[in-house]
Tab-separated table of C-alpha atoms in Angstrom:
chain	number	residue	atom	x	y	z
A	1	MET	CA	18.089	15.970	1.308
A	2	ALA	CA	15.597	13.465	-0.050
A	3	LYS	CA	12.346	14.616	-1.626
A	4	LEU	CA	9.085	12.918	-0.709
A	5	PHE	CA	6.327	13.564	-3.239
A	6	TYR	CA	2.879	13.237	-1.750
A	7	CYS	CA	-0.729	14.400	-1.611
A	8	GLU	CA	-3.336	14.042	1.126
A	9	THR	CA	-4.540	10.522	0.342
A	10	LEU	CA	-4.170	7.088	1.946
A	11	ASN	CA	-0.822	5.774	0.722
A	12	PRO	CA	1.067	9.072	0.813
A	13	ARG	CA	-0.275	9.598	4.352
A	14	LYS	CA	1.587	6.571	5.707
A	15	ALA	CA	4.816	7.540	3.931
A	16	CYS	CA	4.602	11.077	5.338
A	17	ALA	CA	3.788	9.733	8.773
A	18	ALA	CA	6.848	7.447	8.619
A	19	ALA	CA	9.087	10.294	7.547
A	20	ARG	CA	7.905	12.384	10.498
A	21	PHE	CA	8.022	9.502	12.954
A	22	LEU	CA	11.610	8.679	11.930
A	23	ASP	CA	12.599	12.370	11.805
A	24	ALA	CA	14.043	11.618	8.388
A	25	ASP	CA	15.787	14.366	6.450
A	26	VAL	CA	13.250	14.836	3.689
A	27	GLU	CA	11.703	17.723	1.808
A	28	PHE	CA	7.951	17.279	1.395
A	29	VAL	CA	6.857	18.117	-2.133
A	30	ARG	CA	3.099	18.258	-2.698
A	31	VAL	CA	1.775	16.943	-6.029
A	32	ASP	CA	-1.498	18.583	-7.074
A	33	LEU	CA	-3.523	15.720	-8.479
A	34	GLY	CA	-6.371	18.042	-9.434
A	35	ARG	CA	-4.094	19.907	-11.774
A	36	GLY	CA	-2.621	16.699	-13.181
A	37	GLU	CA	0.895	17.243	-11.890
A	38	GLN	CA	1.299	13.468	-11.485
A	39	ARG	CA	0.979	13.142	-15.277
A	40	THR	CA	3.751	15.557	-16.236
A	41	ALA	CA	6.894	14.285	-17.919
A	42	GLU	CA	8.964	15.439	-14.993
A	43	PHE	CA	6.942	13.438	-12.477
A	44	LEU	CA	6.599	10.384	-14.701
A	45	ALA	CA	10.407	10.286	-14.829
A	46	ILE	CA	10.272	9.780	-11.063
A	47	ASN	CA	7.309	7.383	-10.962
A	48	PRO	CA	6.151	6.002	-14.298
A	49	ASN	CA	2.914	4.890	-12.671
A	50	GLY	CA	1.919	8.528	-12.254
A	51	LYS	CA	1.065	8.072	-8.600
A	52	VAL	CA	2.176	9.309	-5.186
A	53	PRO	CA	4.038	8.796	-2.971
A	54	ALA	CA	7.432	8.751	-4.575
A	55	LEU	CA	10.870	9.381	-3.154
A	56	GLN	CA	14.027	10.867	-4.640
A	57	ASP	CA	17.079	10.190	-2.515
A	58	GLY	CA	20.255	11.154	-4.298
A	59	ASP	CA	20.503	9.079	-7.461
A	60	GLN	CA	17.835	6.672	-6.242
A	61	THR	CA	14.134	6.991	-6.992
A	62	LEU	CA	11.614	4.845	-5.232
A	63	TRP	CA	7.853	4.415	-5.364
A	64	GLU	CA	5.298	2.419	-3.345
A	65	ALA	CA	4.622	3.670	0.177
A	66	ASN	CA	5.687	0.505	1.974
A	67	ALA	CA	9.050	0.404	0.236
A	68	ILE	CA	9.540	4.110	0.963
A	69	MET	CA	8.814	3.534	4.663
A	70	CYS	CA	11.405	0.765	4.761
A	71	HIS	CA	13.974	2.866	2.948
A	72	LEU	CA	13.457	5.797	5.309
A	73	SER	CA	13.903	3.483	8.288
A	74	ASP	CA	17.160	2.161	6.884
A	75	SER	CA	18.337	5.687	6.074
A	76	VAL	CA	18.228	6.701	9.760
A	77	GLY	CA	19.252	3.292	11.132
A	78	ALA	CA	15.909	2.722	12.903
A	79	ASP	CA	14.198	-0.466	14.001
A	80	PHE	CA	10.932	0.548	12.262
A	81	TRP	CA	11.901	-1.849	9.449
A	82	PRO	CA	13.798	-4.474	11.455
A	83	HIS	CA	16.497	-6.691	10.072
A	84	ASP	CA	15.928	-9.784	12.212
A	85	GLU	CA	13.418	-12.587	12.460
A	86	ARG	CA	10.555	-10.082	12.558
A	87	GLN	CA	11.137	-9.056	8.933
A	88	ILE	CA	9.520	-12.128	7.416
A	89	ASP	CA	6.438	-11.693	9.568
A	90	ILE	CA	6.192	-8.048	8.576
A	91	ILE	CA	6.384	-8.978	4.913
A	92	ARG	CA	3.552	-11.442	5.496
A	93	TRP	CA	1.346	-8.679	7.004
A	94	LEU	CA	2.251	-6.188	4.290
A	95	SER	CA	1.213	-8.682	1.603
A	96	TRP	CA	-1.967	-9.606	3.442
A	97	ASP	CA	-2.850	-5.955	3.952
A	98	ALA	CA	-2.412	-5.031	0.297
A	99	GLY	CA	-4.661	-7.858	-0.823
A	100	HIS	CA	-7.243	-7.730	1.908
A	101	PHE	CA	-7.562	-5.250	4.807
A	102	THR	CA	-6.505	-1.907	3.381
A	103	HIS	CA	-7.540	-3.065	-0.112
A	104	HIS	CA	-11.199	-3.129	1.001
A	105	GLY	CA	-10.817	-0.140	3.313
A	106	ALA	CA	-9.476	1.938	0.455
A	107	THR	CA	-12.415	0.862	-1.726
A	108	LEU	CA	-14.832	2.215	0.873
A	109	TRP	CA	-12.715	5.385	1.243
A	110	PHE	CA	-12.965	5.935	-2.522
A	111	GLU	CA	-16.679	5.106	-2.819
A	112	ASN	CA	-17.911	6.944	0.313
A	113	GLU	CA	-15.466	9.826	0.584
A	114	VAL	CA	-13.760	10.575	-2.709
A	115	LYS	CA	-16.640	10.065	-5.159
A	116	PRO	CA	-19.007	12.494	-3.399
A	117	LEU	CA	-16.355	15.221	-3.646
A	118	PHE	CA	-16.788	15.020	-7.416
A	119	GLY	CA	-20.574	14.794	-7.301
A	120	GLU	CA	-20.619	11.063	-7.931
A	121	THR	CA	-22.769	8.502	-6.145
A	122	PRO	CA	-21.152	5.491	-4.438
A	123	ASN	CA	-21.758	2.160	-6.194
A	124	GLU	CA	-23.990	0.263	-3.780
A	125	ARG	CA	-22.851	-3.152	-4.895
A	126	ILE	CA	-19.192	-2.294	-4.596
A	127	VAL	CA	-19.822	-0.798	-1.148
A	128	GLU	CA	-21.711	-3.894	0.070
A	129	ASP	CA	-19.020	-6.257	-1.205
A	130	ALA	CA	-16.240	-4.183	0.337
A	131	GLU	CA	-18.023	-3.902	3.658
A	132	ALA	CA	-18.511	-7.671	3.883
A	133	SER	CA	-14.902	-8.375	2.896
A	134	LEU	CA	-13.541	-5.769	5.285
A	135	LYS	CA	-15.431	-7.291	8.178
A	136	GLN	CA	-14.132	-10.761	7.261
A	137	PHE	CA	-10.521	-9.687	7.306
A	138	ALA	CA	-10.909	-7.269	10.192
A	139	ARG	CA	-11.769	-10.289	12.306
A	140	VAL	CA	-8.394	-11.831	11.464
A	141	LEU	CA	-6.515	-8.704	12.468
A	142	ASP	CA	-8.674	-8.127	15.543
A	143	ASP	CA	-7.992	-11.641	16.788
A	144	HIS	CA	-4.251	-11.232	16.126
A	145	LEU	CA	-4.221	-7.993	18.190
A	146	ALA	CA	-6.088	-9.484	21.145
A	147	ASP	CA	-2.899	-9.896	23.187
A	148	ARG	CA	-0.552	-7.575	21.313
A	149	ARG	CA	0.240	-3.891	21.475
A	150	TYR	CA	1.534	-3.830	17.895
A	151	VAL	CA	1.188	-6.058	14.847
A	152	VAL	CA	4.683	-7.547	14.981
A	153	GLY	CA	6.936	-7.539	18.040
A	154	GLY	CA	6.842	-5.125	20.919
A	155	SER	CA	7.230	-1.824	19.098
A	156	VAL	CA	5.675	0.065	16.235
A	157	SER	CA	6.842	-0.956	12.762
A	158	VAL	CA	6.089	-0.430	9.082
A	159	ALA	CA	3.397	-3.148	9.474
A	160	ASP	CA	1.433	-0.954	11.850
A	161	PHE	CA	1.503	2.116	9.621
A	162	ALA	CA	0.631	0.044	6.558
A	163	LEU	CA	-2.307	-1.796	8.146
A	164	ALA	CA	-3.690	1.378	9.703
A	165	ALA	CA	-3.639	3.383	6.471
A	166	ALA	CA	-7.420	3.682	6.072
A	167	LEU	CA	-8.292	3.957	9.765
A	168	PRO	CA	-7.892	7.763	10.103
A	169	TYR	CA	-10.731	7.947	7.594
A	170	ALA	CA	-12.932	5.325	9.310
A	171	ALA	CA	-15.779	7.721	10.183
A	172	THR	CA	-15.957	9.653	6.966
A	173	SER	CA	-15.459	6.509	4.843
A	174	ARG	CA	-17.991	4.574	6.931
A	175	LEU	CA	-15.697	1.654	7.614
A	176	PRO	CA	-17.682	-1.012	9.512
A	177	LEU	CA	-15.159	-1.510	12.290
A	178	ASP	CA	-17.000	-0.457	15.450
A	179	ALA	CA	-17.309	-4.088	16.659
A	180	PHE	CA	-13.587	-4.740	16.437
A	181	THR	CA	-12.383	-3.464	19.811
A	182	ASN	CA	-8.805	-4.665	19.486
A	183	ILE	CA	-8.344	-2.824	16.217
A	184	ARG	CA	-9.784	0.350	17.773
A	185	ARG	CA	-7.542	0.015	20.811
A	186	TRP	CA	-4.503	-0.531	18.609
A	187	HIS	CA	-5.278	2.484	16.413
A	188	ASP	CA	-5.858	4.626	19.514
A	189	ARG	CA	-2.310	3.731	20.501
A	190	LEU	CA	-0.979	4.784	17.101
A	191	ASP	CA	-2.916	8.036	17.463
A	192	GLU	CA	-0.798	8.820	20.502
A	193	LEU	CA	2.041	9.360	18.016
A	194	GLU	CA	2.001	12.942	16.718
A	195	ALA	CA	3.549	11.823	13.414
A	196	TRP	CA	0.636	9.473	12.829
A	197	ARG	CA	-2.078	11.938	13.922
A	198	ASP	CA	-0.672	14.835	11.880
A	199	PRO	CA	1.561	13.576	9.059
A	200	PHE	CA	1.200	16.264	6.429
A	201	PRO	CA	3.109	19.572	6.230
A	202	HIS	CA	0.914	22.369	7.498
A	203	SER	CA	2.247	24.876	4.983
A	204	ASN	CA	0.747	22.871	2.109
A	205	ARG	CA	-2.770	22.449	3.491
């Protein structure tokens, strides 16, 4: 059985959601960031970046949530990470997302949701810049989704889970996405999936 190391944050969330969606044979192992478990020698041997998620599958170790999602899809022979003409388009959206959409969404999540947990005040300049950039790139995604149910092709894929990573935190992170009706409709569709709505193991909450 593979081991999926996670905590309840953005990138581990999509890896956990993928594992549940695919019904992959994984053991969920929670890493307590508050206690610094990500900095132990044992964990750094798995992921030298000291971050989650990470996956141990036999002799293979893998980090980065998008790669983990693709690996899990291949491990169960699913079409979630397709091996046809859709793959190049999915890579395009994964690259775009990392540099633009979720990049700015994660900034707002950190400033508006994480910092206050530690008694810190959000940086207003960073928040304003991230809001403006998120709106700019949300328009690109919203237009793309105008006549599509999913980001690539006719079924849910790793592109959907990657691009939607910050959206479960939209209200608490104050993501300025209310005007983007196609994005909201698309995420409502993802929320119909139990694995997306509820990705984390209940025993570790």
